[in-house]
Every structure is written in C-alpha cells, then in structure tokens.
PDB file of C-alpha atoms in Angstrom:
ATOM      1  CA  UNK C 200      31.823 -16.857  -2.180  1.00  0.00           C
ATOM      2  CA  UNK C 201      33.349 -15.969   0.813  1.00  0.00           C
ATOM      3  CA  UNK C 202      31.283 -12.447   2.508  1.00  0.00           C
ATOM      4  CA  UNK C 203      34.628  -9.689   1.364  1.00  0.00           C
ATOM      5  CA  UNK C 204      35.105  -7.925   5.253  1.00  0.00           C
ATOM      6  CA  UNK C 205      34.335  -4.866   3.522  1.00  0.00           C
ATOM      7  CA  UNK C 206      30.445  -6.024   2.538  1.00  0.00           C
ATOM      8  CA  UNK C 207      29.871  -7.761   5.441  1.00  0.00           C
ATOM      9  CA  UNK C 208      31.012  -3.939   7.458  1.00  0.00           C
ATOM     10  CA  UNK C 209      28.587  -2.262   5.246  1.00  0.00           C
ATOM     11  CA  UNK C 210      25.785  -4.867   6.140  1.00  0.00           C
ATOM     12  CA  UNK C 211      26.065  -4.581   9.655  1.00  0.00           C
ATOM     13  CA  UNK C 212      26.458  -0.275   9.005  1.00  0.00           C
ATOM     14  CA  UNK C 213      23.267  -0.801   7.419  1.00  0.00           C
ATOM     15  CA  UNK C 214      21.627  -2.790  10.241  1.00  0.00           C
ATOM     16  CA  UNK C 215      22.664  -0.136  12.721  1.00  0.00           C
ATOM     17  CA  UNK C 216      21.296   2.988  10.497  1.00  0.00           C
ATOM     18  CA  UNK C 217      18.516   0.595  10.561  1.00  0.00           C
ATOM     19  CA  UNK C 218      17.845   0.251  14.436  1.00  0.00           C
ATOM     20  CA  UNK C 219      18.981   4.289  14.833  1.00  0.00           C
ATOM     21  CA  UNK C 220      15.885   4.892  12.444  1.00  0.00           C
ATOM     22  CA  UNK C 221      12.956   5.003  15.565  1.00  0.00           C
ATOM     23  CA  UNK C 222      11.036   7.628  13.666  1.00  0.00           C
ATOM     24  CA  UNK C 223      11.415   5.256  10.415  1.00  0.00           C
ATOM     25  CA  UNK C 224      10.487   2.116  11.703  1.00  0.00           C
ATOM     26  CA  UNK C 225       9.206   2.154  15.489  1.00  0.00           C
ATOM     27  CA  UNK C 226       8.043  -1.449  16.274  1.00  0.00           C
ATOM     28  CA  UNK C 227       5.072  -1.338  18.297  1.00  0.00           C
ATOM     29  CA  UNK C 228       2.437  -4.307  18.848  1.00  0.00           C
ATOM     30  CA  UNK C 229      -1.309  -4.753  18.814  1.00  0.00           C
ATOM     31  CA  UNK C 230      -1.443  -5.097  22.479  1.00  0.00           C
ATOM     32  CA  UNK C 231       0.775  -1.668  22.976  1.00  0.00           C
ATOM     33  CA  UNK C 232      -1.409  -0.103  20.621  1.00  0.00           C
ATOM     34  CA  UNK C 233      -4.437  -1.278  23.385  1.00  0.00           C
ATOM     35  CA  UNK C 234      -3.037   0.143  25.905  1.00  0.00           C
ATOM     36  CA  UNK C 235      -1.716   3.356  24.440  1.00  0.00           C
ATOM     37  CA  UNK C 236      -5.640   4.763  23.221  1.00  0.00           C
ATOM     38  CA  UNK C 237      -7.159   2.821  26.696  1.00  0.00           C
ATOM     39  CA  UNK C 238      -4.786   4.864  28.606  1.00  0.00           C
ATOM     40  CA  UNK C 239      -5.907   7.974  26.129  1.00  0.00           C
ATOM     41  CA  UNK C 240      -9.384   7.380  26.212  1.00  0.00           C
ATOM     42  CA  UNK C 241      -8.888   6.114  30.291  1.00  0.00           C
ATOM     43  CA  UNK C 242     -11.747   3.669  29.779  1.00  0.00           C
ATOM     44  CA  UNK C 243     -11.012   0.119  28.163  1.00  0.00           C
ATOM     45  CA  UNK C 244     -11.765  -0.743  25.032  1.00  0.00           C
ATOM     46  CA  UNK C 245     -14.695  -2.989  23.551  1.00  0.00           C
ATOM     47  CA  UNK C 246     -14.747  -5.477  21.418  1.00  0.00           C
ATOM     48  CA  UNK C 247     -18.649  -5.230  21.318  1.00  0.00           C
ATOM     49  CA  UNK C 248     -18.854  -1.527  20.042  1.00  0.00           C
ATOM     50  CA  UNK C 249     -15.533  -2.252  18.226  1.00  0.00           C
ATOM     51  CA  UNK C 250     -16.947  -4.567  16.339  1.00  0.00           C
ATOM     52  CA  UNK C 251     -19.765  -2.234  15.477  1.00  0.00           C
ATOM     53  CA  UNK C 252     -18.063   0.692  15.062  1.00  0.00           C
ATOM     54  CA  UNK C 253     -15.836  -1.449  12.403  1.00  0.00           C
ATOM     55  CA  UNK C 254     -18.753  -3.037  10.345  1.00  0.00           C
ATOM     56  CA  UNK C 255     -20.999   0.711  10.407  1.00  0.00           C
ATOM     57  CA  UNK C 256     -20.652   2.157   7.024  1.00  0.00           C
ATOM     58  CA  UNK C 257     -20.677   6.017   7.775  1.00  0.00           C
ATOM     59  CA  UNK C 258     -21.296   8.817   5.484  1.00  0.00           C
ATOM     60  CA  UNK C 259     -19.087   7.834   2.784  1.00  0.00           C
ATOM     61  CA  UNK C 260     -21.385   4.442   2.115  1.00  0.00           C
ATOM     62  CA  UNK C 261     -17.869   3.035   3.201  1.00  0.00           C
ATOM     63  CA  UNK C 262     -16.742   0.605   6.685  1.00  0.00           C
ATOM     64  CA  UNK C 263     -13.273  -0.767   7.564  1.00  0.00           C
ATOM     65  CA  UNK C 264     -14.724  -3.975   6.199  1.00  0.00           C
ATOM     66  CA  UNK C 265     -15.498  -2.277   2.994  1.00  0.00           C
ATOM     67  CA  UNK C 266     -11.860  -3.072   2.582  1.00  0.00           C
ATOM     68  CA  UNK C 267     -10.375  -4.899   5.337  1.00  0.00           C
ATOM     69  CA  UNK C 268     -13.533  -7.839   5.278  1.00  0.00           C
ATOM     70  CA  UNK C 269     -16.148  -8.509   8.111  1.00  0.00           C
ATOM     71  CA  UNK C 270     -14.605 -10.382  10.100  1.00  0.00           C
ATOM     72  CA  UNK C 271     -10.567  -9.470   8.815  1.00  0.00           C
ATOM     73  CA  UNK C 272      -9.706 -12.871   9.006  1.00  0.00           C
ATOM     74  CA  UNK C 273      -8.520 -13.403   5.920  1.00  0.00           C
ATOM     75  CA  UNK C 274      -7.264 -11.537   3.078  1.00  0.00           C
ATOM     76  CA  UNK C 275      -9.395  -9.050   0.749  1.00  0.00           C
ATOM     77  CA  UNK C 276      -9.742  -6.521  -1.760  1.00  0.00           C
ATOM     78  CA  UNK C 277      -9.650  -2.734  -1.866  1.00  0.00           C
ATOM     79  CA  UNK C 278     -13.256  -1.295  -2.290  1.00  0.00           C
ATOM     80  CA  UNK C 279     -12.267  -0.039  -5.587  1.00  0.00           C
ATOM     81  CA  UNK C 280      -9.022  -1.051  -7.113  1.00  0.00           C
ATOM     82  CA  UNK C 281      -9.142  -4.499  -6.025  1.00  0.00           C
ATOM     83  CA  UNK C 282      -6.539  -4.912  -5.011  1.00  0.00           C
ATOM     84  CA  UNK C 283      -6.009  -7.806  -2.205  1.00  0.00           C
ATOM     85  CA  UNK C 284      -5.278  -6.812   1.533  1.00  0.00           C
ATOM     86  CA  UNK C 285      -3.780  -9.003   3.726  1.00  0.00           C
ATOM     87  CA  UNK C 286      -6.067  -9.767   7.022  1.00  0.00           C
ATOM     88  CA  UNK C 287      -5.938  -6.905   8.873  1.00  0.00           C
ATOM     89  CA  UNK C 288      -6.188  -8.896  12.214  1.00  0.00           C
ATOM     90  CA  UNK C 289      -3.275  -9.324  13.919  1.00  0.00           C
ATOM     91  CA  UNK C 290      -4.063 -12.835  15.162  1.00  0.00           C
ATOM     92  CA  UNK C 291      -3.953 -14.376  11.312  1.00  0.00           C
ATOM     93  CA  UNK C 292      -0.759 -11.692  10.284  1.00  0.00           C
ATOM     94  CA  UNK C 293       2.010 -11.085  12.295  1.00  0.00           C
ATOM     95  CA  UNK C 294       2.971  -7.761  10.664  1.00  0.00           C
ATOM     96  CA  UNK C 295       0.359  -6.037  11.254  1.00  0.00           C
ATOM     97  CA  UNK C 296       0.660  -3.031  13.971  1.00  0.00           C
ATOM     98  CA  UNK C 297       4.470  -3.804  14.077  1.00  0.00           C
ATOM     99  CA  UNK C 298       5.934  -0.275  12.823  1.00  0.00           C
ATOM    100  CA  UNK C 299       4.103   2.794  14.956  1.00  0.00           C
ATOM    101  CA  UNK C 300       4.204   5.664  11.466  1.00  0.00           C
ATOM    102  CA  UNK C 301       1.951   2.714   9.469  1.00  0.00           C
ATOM    103  CA  UNK C 302       0.063   2.385  12.388  1.00  0.00           C
ATOM    104  CA  UNK C 303      -0.631   6.220  12.386  1.00  0.00           C
ATOM    105  CA  UNK C 304      -0.687   6.561   8.702  1.00  0.00           C
ATOM    106  CA  UNK C 305      -3.081   4.326   8.165  1.00  0.00           C
ATOM    107  CA  UNK C 306      -5.609   5.096  10.949  1.00  0.00           C
ATOM    108  CA  UNK C 307      -5.571   8.078   9.881  1.00  0.00           C
ATOM    109  CA  UNK C 308      -6.173   7.598   6.350  1.00  0.00           C
ATOM    110  CA  UNK C 309      -8.808   5.064   6.676  1.00  0.00           C
ATOM    111  CA  UNK C 310     -10.672   6.862   9.764  1.00  0.00           C
ATOM    112  CA  UNK C 311     -10.990  10.149   7.288  1.00  0.00           C
ATOM    113  CA  UNK C 312     -11.720   7.892   3.932  1.00  0.00           C
ATOM    114  CA  UNK C 313     -14.790   5.722   6.575  1.00  0.00           C
ATOM    115  CA  UNK C 314     -15.915   8.287   8.806  1.00  0.00           C
ATOM    116  CA  UNK C 315     -14.553  12.021   6.921  1.00  0.00           C
ATOM    117  CA  UNK C 316     -12.954  13.119  10.049  1.00  0.00           C
ATOM    118  CA  UNK C 317      -9.575  11.057  12.664  1.00  0.00           C
ATOM    119  CA  UNK C 318     -11.101   8.756  15.098  1.00  0.00           C
ATOM    120  CA  UNK C 319     -11.632   9.459  18.918  1.00  0.00           C
ATOM    121  CA  UNK C 320      -9.105   6.951  21.552  1.00  0.00           C
ATOM    122  CA  UNK C 321     -12.123   5.396  22.673  1.00  0.00           C
ATOM    123  CA  UNK C 322     -12.870   4.504  18.858  1.00  0.00           C
ATOM    124  CA  UNK C 323      -9.057   3.154  18.664  1.00  0.00           C
ATOM    125  CA  UNK C 324      -9.138   1.414  22.066  1.00  0.00           C
ATOM    126  CA  UNK C 325     -12.885  -0.288  21.096  1.00  0.00           C
ATOM    127  CA  UNK C 326     -11.091  -1.088  17.689  1.00  0.00           C
ATOM    128  CA  UNK C 327      -8.376  -2.585  18.906  1.00  0.00           C
ATOM    129  CA  UNK C 328      -9.901  -4.330  21.000  1.00  0.00           C
ATOM    130  CA  UNK C 329     -11.917  -5.615  18.670  1.00  0.00           C
ATOM    131  CA  UNK C 330      -9.004  -7.175  16.269  1.00  0.00           C
ATOM    132  CA  UNK C 331      -7.426  -8.479  18.856  1.00  0.00           C
ATOM    133  CA  UNK C 332     -10.117 -10.658  19.670  1.00  0.00           C
ATOM    134  CA  UNK C 333     -10.757 -12.355  16.442  1.00  0.00           C
ATOM    135  CA  UNK C 334      -8.651 -15.520  17.113  1.00  0.00           C
ATOM    136  CA  UNK C 335      -7.856 -18.402  14.832  1.00  0.00           C
TER     137      UNK C 335
ATOM    138  CA  UNK O 278      12.836  -6.151  28.512  1.00  0.00           C
ATOM    139  CA  UNK O 279      12.810 -10.051  26.240  1.00  0.00           C
ATOM    140  CA  UNK O 280      10.236  -8.190  24.368  1.00  0.00           C
ATOM    141  CA  UNK O 281      11.867  -5.311  23.336  1.00  0.00           C
ATOM    142  CA  UNK O 282      14.599  -7.412  22.681  1.00  0.00           C
ATOM    143  CA  UNK O 283      12.815  -9.266  20.244  1.00  0.00           C
ATOM    144  CA  UNK O 284      11.286  -6.525  18.429  1.00  0.00           C
ATOM    145  CA  UNK O 285      14.839  -5.009  17.998  1.00  0.00           C
ATOM    146  CA  UNK O 286      15.837  -8.405  15.943  1.00  0.00           C
ATOM    147  CA  UNK O 287      12.870  -9.029  14.116  1.00  0.00           C
ATOM    148  CA  UNK O 288      13.363  -4.788  13.080  1.00  0.00           C
ATOM    149  CA  UNK O 289      16.780  -6.279  12.291  1.00  0.00           C
ATOM    150  CA  UNK O 290      15.866  -9.670  10.173  1.00  0.00           C
ATOM    151  CA  UNK O 291      13.766  -7.196   8.501  1.00  0.00           C
ATOM    152  CA  UNK O 292      15.868  -4.187   7.261  1.00  0.00           C
ATOM    153  CA  UNK O 293      18.200  -6.841   6.261  1.00  0.00           C
ATOM    154  CA  UNK O 294      16.174  -9.049   3.980  1.00  0.00           C
ATOM    155  CA  UNK O 295      14.655  -5.130   2.793  1.00  0.00           C
ATOM    156  CA  UNK O 296      18.590  -5.147   2.476  1.00  0.00           C
ATOM    157  CA  UNK O 297      18.831  -8.526   0.235  1.00  0.00           C
ATOM    158  CA  UNK O 298      15.418  -7.766  -1.858  1.00  0.00           C
ATOM    159  CA  UNK O 299      16.619  -4.360  -2.918  1.00  0.00           C
ATOM    160  CA  UNK O 300      19.952  -5.868  -4.565  1.00  0.00           C
ATOM    161  CA  UNK O 301      18.345  -8.661  -6.195  1.00  0.00           C
ATOM    162  CA  UNK O 302      15.306  -6.330  -8.157  1.00  0.00           C
ATOM    163  CA  UNK O 303      18.475  -4.704  -9.340  1.00  0.00           C
ATOM    164  CA  UNK O 304      19.863  -7.611 -10.959  1.00  0.00           C
ATOM    165  CA  UNK O 305      16.407  -8.897 -12.216  1.00  0.00           C
ATOM    166  CA  UNK O 306      15.015  -5.755 -13.836  1.00  0.00           C
ATOM    167  CA  UNK O 307      18.033  -3.637 -15.141  1.00  0.00           C
ATOM    168  CA  UNK O 308      16.504  -3.228 -17.983  1.00  0.00           C
ATOM    169  CA  UNK O 309      13.064  -1.617 -16.520  1.00  0.00           C
ATOM    170  CA  UNK O 310      13.486   1.468 -13.944  1.00  0.00           C
ATOM    171  CA  UNK O 311      14.132   0.023 -11.141  1.00  0.00           C
ATOM    172  CA  UNK O 312      10.937   0.392  -8.410  1.00  0.00           C
ATOM    173  CA  UNK O 313      11.790   3.332  -6.301  1.00  0.00           C
ATOM    174  CA  UNK O 314      11.477   2.410  -2.490  1.00  0.00           C
ATOM    175  CA  UNK O 315       9.144   4.489  -0.934  1.00  0.00           C
ATOM    176  CA  UNK O 316       7.068   4.529  -4.180  1.00  0.00           C
ATOM    177  CA  UNK O 317       6.239   1.238  -3.583  1.00  0.00           C
ATOM    178  CA  UNK O 318       5.869   1.036  -0.125  1.00  0.00           C
ATOM    179  CA  UNK O 319       3.971   3.925  -0.030  1.00  0.00           C
ATOM    180  CA  UNK O 320       1.690   3.735  -3.068  1.00  0.00           C
ATOM    181  CA  UNK O 321       1.635  -0.122  -3.256  1.00  0.00           C
ATOM    182  CA  UNK O 322      -0.776  -0.471  -0.158  1.00  0.00           C
ATOM    183  CA  UNK O 323      -4.215  -0.402  -2.324  1.00  0.00           C
ATOM    184  CA  UNK O 324      -2.984  -1.063  -5.662  1.00  0.00           C
ATOM    185  CA  UNK O 325      -0.495  -2.044  -7.631  1.00  0.00           C
ATOM    186  CA  UNK O 326       2.583  -0.058  -7.935  1.00  0.00           C
ATOM    187  CA  UNK O 327       1.688   1.382 -11.603  1.00  0.00           C
ATOM    188  CA  UNK O 328       5.423   1.901 -13.592  1.00  0.00           C
ATOM    189  CA  UNK O 329       5.874   5.611 -14.013  1.00  0.00           C
ATOM    190  CA  UNK O 330       6.451   5.898 -17.808  1.00  0.00           C
ATOM    191  CA  UNK O 331       2.873   5.182 -17.991  1.00  0.00           C
ATOM    192  CA  UNK O 332       1.524   8.969 -17.060  1.00  0.00           C
ATOM    193  CA  UNK O 333       2.983  12.448 -18.424  1.00  0.00           C
ATOM    194  CA  UNK O 334       4.719  14.200 -15.701  1.00  0.00           C
ATOM    195  CA  UNK O 335       1.888  16.505 -15.323  1.00  0.00           C
ATOM    196  CA  UNK O 336      -0.535  14.066 -14.323  1.00  0.00           C
ATOM    197  CA  UNK O 337       2.096  12.999 -11.961  1.00  0.00           C
ATOM    198  CA  UNK O 338       2.920  16.214 -10.636  1.00  0.00           C
ATOM    199  CA  UNK O 339      -1.318  17.020  -9.814  1.00  0.00           C
ATOM    200  CA  UNK O 340      -1.501  13.428  -8.605  1.00  0.00           C
ATOM    201  CA  UNK O 341       1.100  13.962  -5.566  1.00  0.00           C
ATOM    202  CA  UNK O 342      -0.175  17.126  -5.217  1.00  0.00           C
ATOM    203  CA  UNK O 343      -4.107  16.152  -4.851  1.00  0.00           C
ATOM    204  CA  UNK O 344      -2.783  13.073  -1.959  1.00  0.00           C
ATOM    205  CA  UNK O 345      -5.285  13.946   0.624  1.00  0.00           C
ATOM    206  CA  UNK O 346      -8.605  13.654  -2.388  1.00  0.00           C
ATOM    207  CA  UNK O 347      -7.107  10.967  -3.899  1.00  0.00           C
ATOM    208  CA  UNK O 348      -9.369   8.727  -6.269  1.00  0.00           C
ATOM    209  CA  UNK O 349     -11.460   8.894  -3.490  1.00  0.00           C
ATOM    210  CA  UNK O 350      -9.147   8.288  -0.691  1.00  0.00           C
ATOM    211  CA  UNK O 351      -7.140   9.980   1.355  1.00  0.00           C
ATOM    212  CA  UNK O 352      -3.314   9.078   0.651  1.00  0.00           C
ATOM    213  CA  UNK O 353      -1.934  12.198   2.347  1.00  0.00           C
ATOM    214  CA  UNK O 354       1.811  11.670   3.337  1.00  0.00           C
ATOM    215  CA  UNK O 355       4.854  13.768   4.502  1.00  0.00           C
ATOM    216  CA  UNK O 356       6.076  16.639   2.634  1.00  0.00           C
ATOM    217  CA  UNK O 357       9.462  14.867   2.691  1.00  0.00           C
ATOM    218  CA  UNK O 358       8.362  11.480   1.320  1.00  0.00           C
ATOM    219  CA  UNK O 359       6.455  13.677  -1.191  1.00  0.00           C
ATOM    220  CA  UNK O 360       8.754  15.408  -2.733  1.00  0.00           C
ATOM    221  CA  UNK O 361      11.363  12.136  -2.851  1.00  0.00           C
ATOM    222  CA  UNK O 362       8.365  10.371  -4.890  1.00  0.00           C
ATOM    223  CA  UNK O 363       7.419  13.536  -7.232  1.00  0.00           C
ATOM    224  CA  UNK O 364      10.966  13.894  -7.923  1.00  0.00           C
ATOM    225  CA  UNK O 365      11.802   9.996  -9.058  1.00  0.00           C
ATOM    226  CA  UNK O 366       8.273   9.901 -10.688  1.00  0.00           C
ATOM    227  CA  UNK O 367       8.807  13.321 -13.033  1.00  0.00           C
ATOM    228  CA  UNK O 368      12.296  11.573 -13.796  1.00  0.00           C
ATOM    229  CA  UNK O 369      10.841   8.454 -15.396  1.00  0.00           C
ATOM    230  CA  UNK O 370       7.514   9.501 -16.796  1.00  0.00           C
ATOM    231  CA  UNK O 371       6.302   8.790 -19.920  1.00  0.00           C
ATOM    232  CA  UNK O 372       7.547  11.121 -22.161  1.00  0.00           C
ATOM    233  CA  UNK O 373       6.851   8.912 -25.377  1.00  0.00           C
ATOM    234  CA  UNK O 374       4.367  10.360 -28.065  1.00  0.00           C
ATOM    235  CA  UNK O 375       1.293   7.958 -26.555  1.00  0.00           C
ATOM    236  CA  UNK O 376       2.218   9.286 -23.098  1.00  0.00           C
ATOM    237  CA  UNK O 377       2.806  12.638 -23.707  1.00  0.00           C
ATOM    238  CA  UNK O 378      -0.814  13.837 -23.249  1.00  0.00           C
ATOM    239  CA  UNK O 379      -2.195  13.706 -19.778  1.00  0.00           C
ATOM    240  CA  UNK O 380      -5.757  11.463 -19.706  1.00  0.00           C
ATOM    241  CA  UNK O 381      -8.896  13.036 -18.137  1.00  0.00           C
ATOM    242  CA  UNK O 382      -8.794  13.199 -14.583  1.00  0.00           C
ATOM    243  CA  UNK O 383      -5.242  11.880 -14.764  1.00  0.00           C
ATOM    244  CA  UNK O 384      -6.415   8.131 -15.228  1.00  0.00           C
ATOM    245  CA  UNK O 385      -4.028   5.466 -16.244  1.00  0.00           C
ATOM    246  CA  UNK O 386      -7.009   3.327 -18.001  1.00  0.00           C
ATOM    247  CA  UNK O 387      -8.196   6.669 -19.663  1.00  0.00           C
ATOM    248  CA  UNK O 388      -5.421   7.281 -21.776  1.00  0.00           C
ATOM    249  CA  UNK O 389      -5.984   6.764 -25.377  1.00  0.00           C
ATOM    250  CA  UNK O 390      -2.489   3.769 -25.281  1.00  0.00           C
ATOM    251  CA  UNK O 391      -4.721   1.917 -22.248  1.00  0.00           C
ATOM    252  CA  UNK O 392      -8.286   1.822 -24.101  1.00  0.00           C
ATOM    253  CA  UNK O 393      -6.395   0.972 -26.650  1.00  0.00           C
ATOM    254  CA  UNK O 394      -4.858  -2.003 -25.783  1.00  0.00           C
ATOM    255  CA  UNK O 395      -7.613  -3.288 -23.898  1.00  0.00           C
ATOM    256  CA  UNK O 396     -10.373  -2.654 -26.673  1.00  0.00           C
ATOM    257  CA  UNK O 397     -10.815  -6.353 -27.160  1.00  0.00           C
ATOM    258  CA  UNK O 398     -11.690  -6.853 -23.375  1.00  0.00           C
ATOM    259  CA  UNK O 399     -15.444  -6.176 -23.025  1.00  0.00           C
ATOM    260  CA  UNK O 400     -16.819  -3.251 -20.625  1.00  0.00           C
ATOM    261  CA  UNK O 401     -18.237  -5.858 -17.666  1.00  0.00           C
ATOM    262  CA  UNK O 402     -14.779  -8.270 -17.565  1.00  0.00           C
ATOM    263  CA  UNK O 403     -13.533  -5.253 -15.419  1.00  0.00           C
ATOM    264  CA  UNK O 404     -16.521  -5.860 -13.433  1.00  0.00           C
ATOM    265  CA  UNK O 405     -16.481  -8.804 -12.213  1.00  0.00           C
ATOM    266  CA  UNK O 406     -15.837  -9.521  -8.509  1.00  0.00           C
ATOM    267  CA  UNK O 407     -12.493 -10.938  -9.285  1.00  0.00           C
ATOM    268  CA  UNK O 408     -11.327  -8.206 -10.948  1.00  0.00           C
ATOM    269  CA  UNK O 409     -13.245  -5.547  -9.710  1.00  0.00           C
ATOM    270  CA  UNK O 410     -11.624  -2.477 -11.505  1.00  0.00           C
ATOM    271  CA  UNK O 411      -9.523  -1.706 -14.549  1.00  0.00           C
ATOM    272  CA  UNK O 412      -6.864  -0.670 -12.895  1.00  0.00           C
ATOM    273  CA  UNK O 413      -6.815  -4.200 -10.626  1.00  0.00           C
ATOM    274  CA  UNK O 414      -3.437  -4.967 -13.182  1.00  0.00           C
ATOM    275  CA  UNK O 415      -2.348  -7.470 -11.416  1.00  0.00           C
ATOM    276  CA  UNK O 416      -5.949  -9.842 -11.990  1.00  0.00           C
ATOM    277  CA  UNK O 417      -4.886 -10.326 -15.657  1.00  0.00           C
ATOM    278  CA  UNK O 418      -1.131  -9.443 -15.674  1.00  0.00           C
ATOM    279  CA  UNK O 419       0.638 -12.013 -13.477  1.00  0.00           C
ATOM    280  CA  UNK O 420       3.875  -9.896 -13.450  1.00  0.00           C
ATOM    281  CA  UNK O 421       1.872  -6.597 -13.666  1.00  0.00           C
ATOM    282  CA  UNK O 422       3.971  -6.768  -9.299  1.00  0.00           C
ATOM    283  CA  UNK O 423       7.568  -7.243 -11.348  1.00  0.00           C
ATOM    284  CA  UNK O 424       6.119  -4.790 -13.952  1.00  0.00           C
ATOM    285  CA  UNK O 425       5.534  -6.926 -17.227  1.00  0.00           C
ATOM    286  CA  UNK O 426       2.816  -6.247 -18.494  1.00  0.00           C
ATOM    287  CA  UNK O 427       3.182  -8.446 -21.381  1.00  0.00           C
ATOM    288  CA  UNK O 428       0.376 -10.245 -23.606  1.00  0.00           C
ATOM    289  CA  UNK O 429       1.400 -12.698 -23.520  1.00  0.00           C
ATOM    290  CA  UNK O 430       0.775 -13.146 -20.084  1.00  0.00           C
ATOM    291  CA  UNK O 431      -2.282 -12.326 -20.206  1.00  0.00           C
ATOM    292  CA  UNK O 432      -5.137 -14.563 -18.023  1.00  0.00           C
ATOM    293  CA  UNK O 433      -8.255 -13.358 -17.258  1.00  0.00           C
ATOM    294  CA  UNK O 434      -9.600 -14.520 -14.403  1.00  0.00           C
ATOM    295  CA  UNK O 435     -14.084 -15.613 -14.789  1.00  0.00           C
TER     296      UNK O 435
END
C-alpha cells in the first residue's frame, strides 16, 4: 500500500513531537556522562575505584553487580525477580546511557537500593570510568 | 556537530520504530488489554509487565502509592507518570471473583488463584537458578511478555 499523504504528515508530526520533547528523551552518552560527573567532582574518574564500588556489597547485602553482573559485559539476572537484564557496559550495549532521564532515574534508584543514599559526583565519575574501561 | 546530528537521527529512528511497534501491537493483541506504553517502559525493567488483571484495584493503588519502597527496591517515579499509570491500572485491574480480594502483601504470587494454578509445581522449582523467583513468569511461560500465560506454552527449565 502506498502511504497516503495524510499518514506521511502524521508520521512527520510524530517525529517532530518526539524531537521537540527534550525532557522526555534528551540524548546523552556514557562519555558525556563521565565528562559531566568528572566536572562536578573536579577530578577524573578512576576505573579501579569504580570497579570496587560496583562490586562491593553495601548495607543491604546488594552491590551493583548483584543485578548487573561482574563484569557487566554480558546479560545478567535481576537479584530478586530473575528477569534478564541486558549488559550495562556501553561497549557491549549501545542503548546504555543514551537517555538522560533514564540515566538520572536509574542512578537515583539503584544507589538508594545498594547504599541507601544517592551516589556522589566522584562515585558516579568512578563508576562511569570503570564501565567505559570495559572493552570487547 | 556530527555527534549531535547522529543523536538526533538515532532518536528520530527510535521514535519511528516506537510508533510502528505500537501500531503492530494493537493489531496482534486486540483481544487483550493493550499495555500502556508508560507502564511497560517504567515497570518492566526489573520484572515483566504483569497484566493489570492479575491484581485488584486496591492492590494496584497501594503498589503505586509505595514505589519508593517497592518489594525491597526503590522504584520511585515522577508524579505525572505515577498518576498516568495508576489511572490505567485502576481501569484495567482484575474484577472477577478470583481476583477481587487483595492477596497478602499485594503479591500476585500469593493470590489464591496463582497458588492453585501452580500447585503442581514443587516449591524448590521456583528457586532454581534458571528461574529464581515465582515472579519470573517468563522463565516458564514463553509468551508472558506478550501477555500469553496459556498452559500449553509452559516449559519449566532445569
């Protein structure tokens, strides 16, 4: 079927709407996130420190690795529900760290799950440096 | 500049794919309640998007009011999204005789109908590393992501 001009117009409108909603899908990248949190911390992220933070169990007997695996370069399983979780390291999953709102939301939630508080700027820089250091 | 352009193009492609997926969904599952996009997006990160008919409205209301302490996880969301999902869950919650009563802790897996349906499954089976939890529907129900829980499609992994 040849797409009607009306459906074409609708498609164009839908795309324009998507692009015009920066709060809903503001694009970002792992490298941009690292840069942002390094600037906020005033120091470069350290992969080794990030690795320790990522794999150490905190007060709730959970670490980031409990759900994301260690290293988080392959699909893993959620610690309590068993649901498949796609790889977290950006070199192994191009979708990771591409949506600002999603990044903010999950960092907030997961830091609270593991550490019972939000993570600091240096901690976020370290973890991003660690995740970016993982290569195929 | 090139990066900005590439991101914009990626996003447009993503939006187009989303629109196509949404319309395909409607055609394939007209008989079932189509899943609210925000519900799937926000609730299926840690577990599958459970069909709203599996809990009564009272349970969904409590679940949505307590997202910051959601079965051991912080699942908090912005107010607008919480409201949008709550309205949809309320409209599509279970109403039949089986689902009318709220299960303990508002857990689907502790509902009478759930326990009855799974009475042949030995207790240890849910704890297998390949399954891990009774909430991991998709481990045995291959069609769970599509809302298909038919007995015929069940395959219990070792």
